[in-house]
Amino acid sequence: MSSPCRASLLALVLLAGCDEQARDPRGHPLPETGPLLSAAMNPARPDPRAVDYYKNAFEVSQGQQLFQWMNCSGCHSNGGGGMGPALSDTKWRYGSSMADIVQTIANGRPNGMPSFSGKLTQAEMWQLAAYVRSLSQHVPQSIRSGRTEGLSVGEPSTLRDPHPPRAVTPKQDEASVE
Amino acid sequence: MAQRWPKLVLLVAVGLVVAALVAFLIIRGTGERAAEAARTPYEQPALAKTAAGAGAHPAGQWYIPAGDYASTRFSDLADINTQNVGQLKPAFTFDTGYLKGHEAAPLVVGSTMYLVTPYPNVVYALDLTKPDRPVKWSFNPHPNPKSQGIACCDVVDRGMSYDNGRLFMVTLDGQVIALDANSGAQVWRTPVADISKGETVTMAPLVAAGKVLVGDSGGELGVRGSLKALDEGSGKVVWKAYSTGPDKDVLIGPNFHPYYPSDQGKDLGVKSWPGEAWKQGGGTIWGWISYDPELHMIYYGTSNPGPWDAEDRPGDDKWTAGIFARDIDTGQARWFYQTAPHDLYDHDAINEMILLDMPVNGTMRKVLVQPGRTGFMYVIDRVTGQVLSADPYASMTAYTGVDLKTGRIQHNPAEVPQSGRVTRGICPAAPGGKDWNPSAFSPRTGLLYVPHLNLCMDHVYTGANYISGTPFLGVESKMYAGPGGYRGEMTAWDPVRRKPAWQIRENLPLWSGALATAGDVVFYGTLDGWFKAVDARSGKLLWKYRTESGIVGQPISYRGPDGRQYIAIYSGVGGWVGGLVSGGFDPRDPTAGLGIFNAVPDLAKYTGRGGRLYVFALPR
């Protein structure tokens, strides 16, 4: 094997280690309209789109911005809850998988969660879902955003309790981090 | 020489120890003396009286949450007094079956007690003639479950009103319902709120002069607040007065004579807002209404403007965060006073207003007294709307005073929040020097008993985005205990001499109402579940009882069919601050619950969820 070839192989290996931060500059489009595979319907097969979002710091960070812009924070605060339930704990009324959270955002839920259908694109809902999961530390610390876009009276989420509360529905967490 | 040094050192050391001991004893002695002095009875003669004509209520009964139209929450029963209150025992209890914040006052009419629960707003009628106090009937109005997620700050219900054989109640999703008090049968039902716009109803309706008066909640969701008067007989809306918008919507006409020039002018409910911001401007009515039958006027306060981020709404934002006086028949406004023009901190004006007749500078005046969220005790001429005095009763850094010439509250520029900078140490915090939980007034002592807060906060404006039916805030906030480290306080305030008679510090924020009785006992509850009786003249603790959950309800007193005096209170933590426990939220997020949970991260150590009525009496 020639040395340029070896070098490029090494670069590839190094890059693979960085995929948490990766953003494809060629714009490999994330699917917008594919079938929604609810984890509840098919727990064995998590939605293939999930991993593209929750394992990517850029998508989580976009979700964080949407979380403020769409007033999610008004009810759920920065995860601790208030008008709506806490998202930073282990209790999930409507399921903790990416697909469940996207369903919740898209269609609303009967006890007050409004539907954001028509206000967000599918991709934005997946970004939001990825951020929501990061609040309960379902994503690695390296992917969580350290700070908000604006000022916050709180501390960076990366400084929070390092012992992550675990979801009570591990089966549905197939698409989880570990 | 070698031996003198150690001697000297020894002497100095002994001297220091003695000095420290003396200093300690002096300090300790002073503290004890101060505490003792605080419990000396307040001997000043009572000069303030309940407003003539507004204090009447049926003997030994409780028809409306405040007891009377003057909102005194005074019971003229004196069987339970300072001498015997220590023997008070539970006479009976009743579990409601719900575990959210129980903020309502029980009502007693004849030999029946009426209770309303938090969402789903179930009504129970208890038969007081039987030893077991069995349920005579119950009524479930089946409100829309979606309203639970629209209501800011727990799914509470602050009570019902009774008149002429009927009970008047509201549901969280904004339906006003009249029930036959004997049978529990529905007489009429009128929806007055739209949850898709963020409107809910949590206040207790007031029935007076043939009208059922109902406001709305949703000042945190960009609701355009309004007060509705429904015909008591038919439930039809007779008039509706918005808190923002053009004069015709606000029911401002030729009889509107506000005292201060800044409230005079045409369509200020539009002009004091940027563009069409008044359409999502808040000014909801979720607190208390008082009524003066002689002047034929009602008094109520409007909530904070929306959004919380004040940079999004330059101007005075009328008619939010202020007090309206209206003619009860027509709804036409008579005067308005804005306690917080261009509110910066969520300092609503919805708190109770106690109607009193009292001397001000030697002249008898018809006044209303409001312990404001701003932290000022307002004494206002209820005929004209002139502010006669405004004295701080709570920790304050945000304001420096109220200019009585212009009526304007004066801001401390250092505590004005901004975007791009976290403003710290703002006192009082968003729930104010005092939130909704109502005070009591005793005409025997002339004192107002004010259960209130000692909370401060850090605040930053982040910009708000209006999406119908979602929060409209644009603020991040974090609250904590005020100076002294305690979080609640019971203050007995002399409105004539404009100073506290006594104060009791409470570790946790006070979120329960107060009751004063002719036995010179004042009752209130704490978030850790203690129900307390204190001496109305000195504040001395006379009795306490630990209930199953934190108390955020309103105590009442009545004479039972057996002739004995009873004291009744709901136990069941919840509401904005207690929602941390009832809602199972996560205080690790300092911004949770609009920042208030950060002030009570320890609450779950003291209380669990609950929903139980406690009724106390002296042993036979």
PDB file of N, CA, C and O in Angstrom, chain A residues 30 49-50 52-54 56-74 76-78 87 92 96-107 113-117 119-136 138-139 145, chain B residues 467:
ATOM      1  N   LEU A  30     -31.479  14.788   4.929  1.00  0.00           N
ATOM      2  CA  LEU A  30     -32.141  13.872   5.833  1.00  0.00           C
ATOM      3  C   LEU A  30     -33.576  13.705   5.349  1.00  0.00           C
ATOM      4  O   LEU A  30     -34.182  14.650   4.867  1.00  0.00           O
ATOM      5  N   ARG A  49     -34.279   7.031  10.901  1.00  0.00           N
ATOM      6  CA  ARG A  49     -33.822   8.418  10.868  1.00  0.00           C
ATOM      7  C   ARG A  49     -33.263   8.876  12.221  1.00  0.00           C
ATOM      8  O   ARG A  49     -32.505   9.826  12.294  1.00  0.00           O
ATOM      9  N   ALA A  50     -33.700   8.172  13.295  1.00  0.00           N
ATOM     10  CA  ALA A  50     -33.396   8.652  14.638  1.00  0.00           C
ATOM     11  C   ALA A  50     -31.911   8.922  14.847  1.00  0.00           C
ATOM     12  O   ALA A  50     -31.518   9.984  15.311  1.00  0.00           O
ATOM     13  N   ASP A  52     -29.539   9.624  12.917  1.00  0.00           N
ATOM     14  CA  ASP A  52     -28.948  10.769  12.224  1.00  0.00           C
ATOM     15  C   ASP A  52     -29.082  12.051  13.041  1.00  0.00           C
ATOM     16  O   ASP A  52     -28.351  13.008  12.835  1.00  0.00           O
ATOM     17  N   TYR A  53     -30.059  12.073  13.945  1.00  0.00           N
ATOM     18  CA  TYR A  53     -30.312  13.290  14.722  1.00  0.00           C
ATOM     19  C   TYR A  53     -29.697  13.238  16.113  1.00  0.00           C
ATOM     20  O   TYR A  53     -28.969  14.131  16.517  1.00  0.00           O
ATOM     21  N   TYR A  54     -29.998  12.164  16.854  1.00  0.00           N
ATOM     22  CA  TYR A  54     -29.565  12.215  18.254  1.00  0.00           C
ATOM     23  C   TYR A  54     -28.079  11.965  18.428  1.00  0.00           C
ATOM     24  O   TYR A  54     -27.542  12.188  19.495  1.00  0.00           O
ATOM     25  N   ASN A  56     -25.895  13.599  16.674  1.00  0.00           N
ATOM     26  CA  ASN A  56     -25.240  14.680  15.964  1.00  0.00           C
ATOM     27  C   ASN A  56     -25.419  15.995  16.723  1.00  0.00           C
ATOM     28  O   ASN A  56     -26.544  16.459  16.928  1.00  0.00           O
ATOM     29  N   ALA A  57     -24.311  16.574  17.148  1.00  0.00           N
ATOM     30  CA  ALA A  57     -24.363  17.765  17.998  1.00  0.00           C
ATOM     31  C   ALA A  57     -25.041  18.933  17.294  1.00  0.00           C
ATOM     32  O   ALA A  57     -25.747  19.719  17.918  1.00  0.00           O
ATOM     33  N   PHE A  58     -24.847  19.036  15.995  1.00  0.00           N
ATOM     34  CA  PHE A  58     -25.465  20.134  15.252  1.00  0.00           C
ATOM     35  C   PHE A  58     -26.986  20.027  15.323  1.00  0.00           C
ATOM     36  O   PHE A  58     -27.686  21.007  15.606  1.00  0.00           O
ATOM     37  N   GLU A  59     -27.497  18.811  15.092  1.00  0.00           N
ATOM     38  CA  GLU A  59     -28.954  18.636  15.102  1.00  0.00           C
ATOM     39  C   GLU A  59     -29.523  18.899  16.508  1.00  0.00           C
ATOM     40  O   GLU A  59     -30.575  19.519  16.644  1.00  0.00           O
ATOM     41  N   VAL A  60     -28.811  18.429  17.528  1.00  0.00           N
ATOM     42  CA  VAL A  60     -29.266  18.657  18.911  1.00  0.00           C
ATOM     43  C   VAL A  60     -29.292  20.152  19.206  1.00  0.00           C
ATOM     44  O   VAL A  60     -30.232  20.678  19.797  1.00  0.00           O
ATOM     45  N   SER A  61     -28.270  20.837  18.744  1.00  0.00           N
ATOM     46  CA  SER A  61     -28.180  22.273  18.977  1.00  0.00           C
ATOM     47  C   SER A  61     -29.277  23.040  18.233  1.00  0.00           C
ATOM     48  O   SER A  61     -29.865  23.983  18.762  1.00  0.00           O
ATOM     49  N   GLN A  62     -29.577  22.598  17.005  1.00  0.00           N
ATOM     50  CA  GLN A  62     -30.703  23.192  16.273  1.00  0.00           C
ATOM     51  C   GLN A  62     -32.001  22.962  17.044  1.00  0.00           C
ATOM     52  O   GLN A  62     -32.848  23.844  17.146  1.00  0.00           O
ATOM     53  N   GLY A  63     -32.137  21.766  17.594  1.00  0.00           N
ATOM     54  CA  GLY A  63     -33.324  21.431  18.379  1.00  0.00           C
ATOM     55  C   GLY A  63     -33.447  22.334  19.592  1.00  0.00           C
ATOM     56  O   GLY A  63     -34.540  22.771  19.950  1.00  0.00           O
ATOM     57  N   GLN A  64     -32.306  22.645  20.200  1.00  0.00           N
ATOM     58  CA  GLN A  64     -32.333  23.515  21.373  1.00  0.00           C
ATOM     59  C   GLN A  64     -32.868  24.897  21.014  1.00  0.00           C
ATOM     60  O   GLN A  64     -33.659  25.492  21.744  1.00  0.00           O
ATOM     61  N   GLN A  65     -32.427  25.400  19.862  1.00  0.00           N
ATOM     62  CA  GLN A  65     -32.895  26.710  19.427  1.00  0.00           C
ATOM     63  C   GLN A  65     -34.411  26.684  19.162  1.00  0.00           C
ATOM     64  O   GLN A  65     -35.144  27.573  19.585  1.00  0.00           O
ATOM     65  N   LEU A  66     -34.863  25.629  18.500  1.00  0.00           N
ATOM     66  CA  LEU A  66     -36.299  25.491  18.233  1.00  0.00           C
ATOM     67  C   LEU A  66     -37.092  25.366  19.532  1.00  0.00           C
ATOM     68  O   LEU A  66     -38.222  25.838  19.635  1.00  0.00           O
ATOM     69  N   PHE A  67     -36.487  24.725  20.513  1.00  0.00           N
ATOM     70  CA  PHE A  67     -37.144  24.526  21.812  1.00  0.00           C
ATOM     71  C   PHE A  67     -37.494  25.883  22.437  1.00  0.00           C
ATOM     72  O   PHE A  67     -38.536  26.040  23.054  1.00  0.00           O
ATOM     73  N   GLN A  68     -36.597  26.864  22.238  1.00  0.00           N
ATOM     74  CA  GLN A  68     -36.893  28.220  22.717  1.00  0.00           C
ATOM     75  C   GLN A  68     -37.882  28.905  21.776  1.00  0.00           C
ATOM     76  O   GLN A  68     -38.871  29.487  22.209  1.00  0.00           O
ATOM     77  N   TRP A  69     -37.612  28.862  20.487  1.00  0.00           N
ATOM     78  CA  TRP A  69     -38.417  29.606  19.513  1.00  0.00           C
ATOM     79  C   TRP A  69     -39.872  29.165  19.491  1.00  0.00           C
ATOM     80  O   TRP A  69     -40.767  29.967  19.286  1.00  0.00           O
ATOM     81  N   MET A  70     -40.106  27.871  19.649  1.00  0.00           N
ATOM     82  CA  MET A  70     -41.471  27.356  19.546  1.00  0.00           C
ATOM     83  C   MET A  70     -42.181  27.351  20.900  1.00  0.00           C
ATOM     84  O   MET A  70     -43.244  26.761  21.049  1.00  0.00           O
ATOM     85  N   ASN A  71     -41.577  27.995  21.888  1.00  0.00           N
ATOM     86  CA  ASN A  71     -42.187  28.142  23.218  1.00  0.00           C
ATOM     87  C   ASN A  71     -42.286  26.836  24.005  1.00  0.00           C
ATOM     88  O   ASN A  71     -43.027  26.763  24.980  1.00  0.00           O
ATOM     89  N   CYS A  72     -41.565  25.813  23.572  1.00  0.00           N
ATOM     90  CA  CYS A  72     -41.520  24.573  24.362  1.00  0.00           C
ATOM     91  C   CYS A  72     -41.025  24.894  25.770  1.00  0.00           C
ATOM     92  O   CYS A  72     -41.523  24.363  26.759  1.00  0.00           O
ATOM     93  N   SER A  73     -40.030  25.812  25.818  1.00  0.00           N
ATOM     94  CA  SER A  73     -39.420  26.157  27.108  1.00  0.00           C
ATOM     95  C   SER A  73     -40.423  26.827  28.028  1.00  0.00           C
ATOM     96  O   SER A  73     -40.275  26.772  29.243  1.00  0.00           O
ATOM     97  N   GLY A  74     -41.445  27.480  27.465  1.00  0.00           N
ATOM     98  CA  GLY A  74     -42.452  28.126  28.306  1.00  0.00           C
ATOM     99  C   GLY A  74     -43.158  27.137  29.214  1.00  0.00           C
ATOM    100  O   GLY A  74     -43.492  27.457  30.350  1.00  0.00           O
ATOM    101  N   HIS A  76     -42.039  23.564  29.465  1.00  0.00           N
ATOM    102  CA  HIS A  76     -41.148  22.526  29.996  1.00  0.00           C
ATOM    103  C   HIS A  76     -39.869  23.110  30.585  1.00  0.00           C
ATOM    104  O   HIS A  76     -38.989  22.363  31.000  1.00  0.00           O
ATOM    105  N   SER A  77     -39.760  24.455  30.606  1.00  0.00           N
ATOM    106  CA  SER A  77     -38.560  25.146  31.088  1.00  0.00           C
ATOM    107  C   SER A  77     -37.347  24.605  30.346  1.00  0.00           C
ATOM    108  O   SER A  77     -37.449  24.275  29.179  1.00  0.00           O
ATOM    109  N   ASN A  78     -36.218  24.507  31.011  1.00  0.00           N
ATOM    110  CA  ASN A  78     -35.065  23.882  30.360  1.00  0.00           C
ATOM    111  C   ASN A  78     -34.995  22.410  30.763  1.00  0.00           C
ATOM    112  O   ASN A  78     -33.930  21.884  31.067  1.00  0.00           O
ATOM    113  N   LEU A  87     -38.957  17.123  31.409  1.00  0.00           N
ATOM    114  CA  LEU A  87     -38.404  16.262  30.364  1.00  0.00           C
ATOM    115  C   LEU A  87     -37.038  15.732  30.770  1.00  0.00           C
ATOM    116  O   LEU A  87     -36.416  14.973  30.043  1.00  0.00           O
ATOM    117  N   TRP A  92     -41.850   9.100  31.276  1.00  0.00           N
ATOM    118  CA  TRP A  92     -42.293   9.448  29.930  1.00  0.00           C
ATOM    119  C   TRP A  92     -43.710   8.959  29.746  1.00  0.00           C
ATOM    120  O   TRP A  92     -43.943   7.772  29.578  1.00  0.00           O
ATOM    121  N   SER A  96     -40.388   7.348  25.252  1.00  0.00           N
ATOM    122  CA  SER A  96     -39.158   8.119  25.242  1.00  0.00           C
ATOM    123  C   SER A  96     -38.341   7.933  23.966  1.00  0.00           C
ATOM    124  O   SER A  96     -37.287   8.531  23.824  1.00  0.00           O
ATOM    125  N   SER A  97     -38.820   7.096  23.050  1.00  0.00           N
ATOM    126  CA  SER A  97     -38.016   6.895  21.842  1.00  0.00           C
ATOM    127  C   SER A  97     -38.135   8.125  20.948  1.00  0.00           C
ATOM    128  O   SER A  97     -39.076   8.915  21.066  1.00  0.00           O
ATOM    129  N   MET A  98     -37.196   8.292  20.065  1.00  0.00           N
ATOM    130  CA  MET A  98     -37.218   9.408  19.128  1.00  0.00           C
ATOM    131  C   MET A  98     -38.550   9.472  18.398  1.00  0.00           C
ATOM    132  O   MET A  98     -39.163  10.533  18.259  1.00  0.00           O
ATOM    133  N   ALA A  99     -39.004   8.302  17.911  1.00  0.00           N
ATOM    134  CA  ALA A  99     -40.241   8.281  17.132  1.00  0.00           C
ATOM    135  C   ALA A  99     -41.439   8.698  17.986  1.00  0.00           C
ATOM    136  O   ALA A  99     -42.323   9.425  17.532  1.00  0.00           O
ATOM    137  N   ASP A 100     -41.453   8.258  19.261  1.00  0.00           N
ATOM    138  CA  ASP A 100     -42.551   8.647  20.153  1.00  0.00           C
ATOM    139  C   ASP A 100     -42.570  10.162  20.349  1.00  0.00           C
ATOM    140  O   ASP A 100     -43.627  10.796  20.339  1.00  0.00           O
ATOM    141  N   ILE A 101     -41.392  10.725  20.557  1.00  0.00           N
ATOM    142  CA  ILE A 101     -41.323  12.161  20.829  1.00  0.00           C
ATOM    143  C   ILE A 101     -41.748  12.951  19.593  1.00  0.00           C
ATOM    144  O   ILE A 101     -42.477  13.936  19.695  1.00  0.00           O
ATOM    145  N   VAL A 102     -41.328  12.477  18.428  1.00  0.00           N
ATOM    146  CA  VAL A 102     -41.740  13.147  17.191  1.00  0.00           C
ATOM    147  C   VAL A 102     -43.263  13.082  17.036  1.00  0.00           C
ATOM    148  O   VAL A 102     -43.907  14.062  16.671  1.00  0.00           O
ATOM    149  N   GLN A 103     -43.840  11.928  17.367  1.00  0.00           N
ATOM    150  CA  GLN A 103     -45.311  11.794  17.331  1.00  0.00           C
ATOM    151  C   GLN A 103     -45.967  12.797  18.262  1.00  0.00           C
ATOM    152  O   GLN A 103     -46.969  13.437  17.921  1.00  0.00           O
ATOM    153  N   THR A 104     -45.401  12.925  19.474  1.00  0.00           N
ATOM    154  CA  THR A 104     -45.955  13.846  20.467  1.00  0.00           C
ATOM    155  C   THR A 104     -45.938  15.274  19.934  1.00  0.00           C
ATOM    156  O   THR A 104     -46.910  16.018  20.055  1.00  0.00           O
ATOM    157  N   ILE A 105     -44.810  15.663  19.322  1.00  0.00           N
ATOM    158  CA  ILE A 105     -44.680  17.022  18.799  1.00  0.00           C
ATOM    159  C   ILE A 105     -45.644  17.226  17.623  1.00  0.00           C
ATOM    160  O   ILE A 105     -46.321  18.247  17.524  1.00  0.00           O
ATOM    161  N   ALA A 106     -45.721  16.240  16.762  1.00  0.00           N
ATOM    162  CA  ALA A 106     -46.527  16.391  15.540  1.00  0.00           C
ATOM    163  C   ALA A 106     -48.023  16.421  15.842  1.00  0.00           C
ATOM    164  O   ALA A 106     -48.747  17.260  15.306  1.00  0.00           O
ATOM    165  N   ASN A 107     -48.465  15.520  16.703  1.00  0.00           N
ATOM    166  CA  ASN A 107     -49.910  15.336  16.870  1.00  0.00           C
ATOM    167  C   ASN A 107     -50.470  15.869  18.176  1.00  0.00           C
ATOM    168  O   ASN A 107     -51.675  15.925  18.357  1.00  0.00           O
ATOM    169  N   MET A 113     -50.639  18.828  25.608  1.00  0.00           N
ATOM    170  CA  MET A 113     -49.558  19.045  24.649  1.00  0.00           C
ATOM    171  C   MET A 113     -50.179  19.422  23.301  1.00  0.00           C
ATOM    172  O   MET A 113     -50.943  18.648  22.731  1.00  0.00           O
ATOM    173  N   PRO A 114     -49.868  20.651  22.792  1.00  0.00           N
ATOM    174  CA  PRO A 114     -50.463  21.038  21.514  1.00  0.00           C
ATOM    175  C   PRO A 114     -49.763  20.370  20.338  1.00  0.00           C
ATOM    176  O   PRO A 114     -48.633  19.905  20.457  1.00  0.00           O
ATOM    177  N   SER A 115     -50.445  20.339  19.208  1.00  0.00           N
ATOM    178  CA  SER A 115     -49.863  19.804  17.987  1.00  0.00           C
ATOM    179  C   SER A 115     -49.063  20.897  17.290  1.00  0.00           C
ATOM    180  O   SER A 115     -49.531  22.026  17.154  1.00  0.00           O
ATOM    181  N   PHE A 116     -47.850  20.562  16.858  1.00  0.00           N
ATOM    182  CA  PHE A 116     -47.033  21.526  16.121  1.00  0.00           C
ATOM    183  C   PHE A 116     -46.990  21.194  14.639  1.00  0.00           C
ATOM    184  O   PHE A 116     -46.142  21.700  13.903  1.00  0.00           O
ATOM    185  N   SER A 117     -47.918  20.347  14.241  1.00  0.00           N
ATOM    186  CA  SER A 117     -48.016  20.012  12.825  1.00  0.00           C
ATOM    187  C   SER A 117     -48.362  21.276  12.038  1.00  0.00           C
ATOM    188  O   SER A 117     -49.218  22.050  12.441  1.00  0.00           O
ATOM    189  N   LYS A 119     -46.435  23.764  11.809  1.00  0.00           N
ATOM    190  CA  LYS A 119     -45.570  24.833  12.305  1.00  0.00           C
ATOM    191  C   LYS A 119     -44.095  24.457  12.191  1.00  0.00           C
ATOM    192  O   LYS A 119     -43.223  25.314  12.260  1.00  0.00           O
ATOM    193  N   LEU A 120     -43.825  23.162  12.064  1.00  0.00           N
ATOM    194  CA  LEU A 120     -42.451  22.666  11.979  1.00  0.00           C
ATOM    195  C   LEU A 120     -42.357  21.675  10.822  1.00  0.00           C
ATOM    196  O   LEU A 120     -43.328  20.969  10.535  1.00  0.00           O
ATOM    197  N   THR A 121     -41.197  21.594  10.205  1.00  0.00           N
ATOM    198  CA  THR A 121     -40.975  20.542   9.224  1.00  0.00           C
ATOM    199  C   THR A 121     -40.668  19.246   9.971  1.00  0.00           C
ATOM    200  O   THR A 121     -40.353  19.259  11.161  1.00  0.00           O
ATOM    201  N   GLN A 122     -40.745  18.134   9.238  1.00  0.00           N
ATOM    202  CA  GLN A 122     -40.394  16.851   9.842  1.00  0.00           C
ATOM    203  C   GLN A 122     -38.982  16.898  10.424  1.00  0.00           C
ATOM    204  O   GLN A 122     -38.751  16.471  11.540  1.00  0.00           O
ATOM    205  N   ALA A 123     -38.059  17.470   9.660  1.00  0.00           N
ATOM    206  CA  ALA A 123     -36.661  17.507  10.115  1.00  0.00           C
ATOM    207  C   ALA A 123     -36.538  18.292  11.414  1.00  0.00           C
ATOM    208  O   ALA A 123     -35.798  17.903  12.317  1.00  0.00           O
ATOM    209  N   GLU A 124     -37.299  19.393  11.498  1.00  0.00           N
ATOM    210  CA  GLU A 124     -37.241  20.201  12.722  1.00  0.00           C
ATOM    211  C   GLU A 124     -37.789  19.427  13.920  1.00  0.00           C
ATOM    212  O   GLU A 124     -37.289  19.557  15.037  1.00  0.00           O
ATOM    213  N   MET A 125     -38.831  18.631  13.655  1.00  0.00           N
ATOM    214  CA  MET A 125     -39.373  17.822  14.752  1.00  0.00           C
ATOM    215  C   MET A 125     -38.345  16.796  15.234  1.00  0.00           C
ATOM    216  O   MET A 125     -38.233  16.532  16.430  1.00  0.00           O
ATOM    217  N   TRP A 126     -37.603  16.233  14.295  1.00  0.00           N
ATOM    218  CA  TRP A 126     -36.562  15.272  14.695  1.00  0.00           C
ATOM    219  C   TRP A 126     -35.449  15.982  15.462  1.00  0.00           C
ATOM    220  O   TRP A 126     -34.911  15.448  16.429  1.00  0.00           O
ATOM    221  N   GLN A 127     -35.124  17.199  15.047  1.00  0.00           N
ATOM    222  CA  GLN A 127     -34.107  17.969  15.788  1.00  0.00           C
ATOM    223  C   GLN A 127     -34.590  18.234  17.214  1.00  0.00           C
ATOM    224  O   GLN A 127     -33.847  18.072  18.184  1.00  0.00           O
ATOM    225  N   LEU A 128     -35.848  18.640  17.313  1.00  0.00           N
ATOM    226  CA  LEU A 128     -36.418  18.900  18.634  1.00  0.00           C
ATOM    227  C   LEU A 128     -36.402  17.642  19.492  1.00  0.00           C
ATOM    228  O   LEU A 128     -36.044  17.694  20.677  1.00  0.00           O
ATOM    229  N   ALA A 129     -36.798  16.541  18.893  1.00  0.00           N
ATOM    230  CA  ALA A 129     -36.828  15.277  19.643  1.00  0.00           C
ATOM    231  C   ALA A 129     -35.429  14.926  20.147  1.00  0.00           C
ATOM    232  O   ALA A 129     -35.269  14.475  21.284  1.00  0.00           O
ATOM    233  N   ALA A 130     -34.434  15.165  19.299  1.00  0.00           N
ATOM    234  CA  ALA A 130     -33.053  14.871  19.718  1.00  0.00           C
ATOM    235  C   ALA A 130     -32.670  15.731  20.910  1.00  0.00           C
ATOM    236  O   ALA A 130     -32.048  15.264  21.871  1.00  0.00           O
ATOM    237  N   TYR A 131     -33.077  17.019  20.881  1.00  0.00           N
ATOM    238  CA  TYR A 131     -32.752  17.904  22.010  1.00  0.00           C
ATOM    239  C   TYR A 131     -33.510  17.470  23.259  1.00  0.00           C
ATOM    240  O   TYR A 131     -32.961  17.454  24.363  1.00  0.00           O
ATOM    241  N   VAL A 132     -34.798  17.108  23.085  1.00  0.00           N
ATOM    242  CA  VAL A 132     -35.602  16.679  24.230  1.00  0.00           C
ATOM    243  C   VAL A 132     -34.948  15.475  24.907  1.00  0.00           C
ATOM    244  O   VAL A 132     -34.854  15.398  26.130  1.00  0.00           O
ATOM    245  N   ARG A 133     -34.444  14.547  24.093  1.00  0.00           N
ATOM    246  CA  ARG A 133     -33.760  13.391  24.687  1.00  0.00           C
ATOM    247  C   ARG A 133     -32.473  13.799  25.392  1.00  0.00           C
ATOM    248  O   ARG A 133     -32.090  13.211  26.397  1.00  0.00           O
ATOM    249  N   SER A 134     -31.839  14.831  24.885  1.00  0.00           N
ATOM    250  CA  SER A 134     -30.591  15.258  25.525  1.00  0.00           C
ATOM    251  C   SER A 134     -30.865  15.831  26.913  1.00  0.00           C
ATOM    252  O   SER A 134     -30.006  15.806  27.784  1.00  0.00           O
ATOM    253  N   LEU A 135     -32.085  16.367  27.132  1.00  0.00           N
ATOM    254  CA  LEU A 135     -32.421  16.930  28.441  1.00  0.00           C
ATOM    255  C   LEU A 135     -32.420  15.859  29.521  1.00  0.00           C
ATOM    256  O   LEU A 135     -32.102  16.116  30.671  1.00  0.00           O
ATOM    257  N   SER A 136     -32.807  14.639  29.145  1.00  0.00           N
ATOM    258  CA  SER A 136     -32.774  13.550  30.109  1.00  0.00           C
ATOM    259  C   SER A 136     -31.493  12.749  29.937  1.00  0.00           C
ATOM    260  O   SER A 136     -31.411  11.608  30.361  1.00  0.00           O
ATOM    261  N   HIS A 138     -30.037  11.336  27.469  1.00  0.00           N
ATOM    262  CA  HIS A 138     -30.017  10.144  26.643  1.00  0.00           C
ATOM    263  C   HIS A 138     -28.970  10.250  25.546  1.00  0.00           C
ATOM    264  O   HIS A 138     -28.836   9.365  24.741  1.00  0.00           O
ATOM    265  N   VAL A 139     -28.308  11.350  25.473  1.00  0.00           N
ATOM    266  CA  VAL A 139     -27.249  11.479  24.475  1.00  0.00           C
ATOM    267  C   VAL A 139     -25.942  11.766  25.208  1.00  0.00           C
ATOM    268  O   VAL A 139     -25.965  12.278  26.317  1.00  0.00           O
ATOM    269  N   SER A 145     -25.400  20.477  24.053  1.00  0.00           N
ATOM    270  CA  SER A 145     -24.842  21.830  23.915  1.00  0.00           C
ATOM    271  C   SER A 145     -24.613  22.420  25.292  1.00  0.00           C
ATOM    272  O   SER A 145     -25.433  22.267  26.192  1.00  0.00           O
TER     273      SER A 145
ATOM    274  N   ILE B 467     -47.334  32.041  19.681  1.00  0.00           N
ATOM    275  CA  ILE B 467     -47.976  30.907  19.032  1.00  0.00           C
ATOM    276  C   ILE B 467     -49.222  30.626  19.855  1.00  0.00           C
ATOM    277  O   ILE B 467     -49.121  30.318  21.048  1.00  0.00           O
TER     278      ILE B 467
END
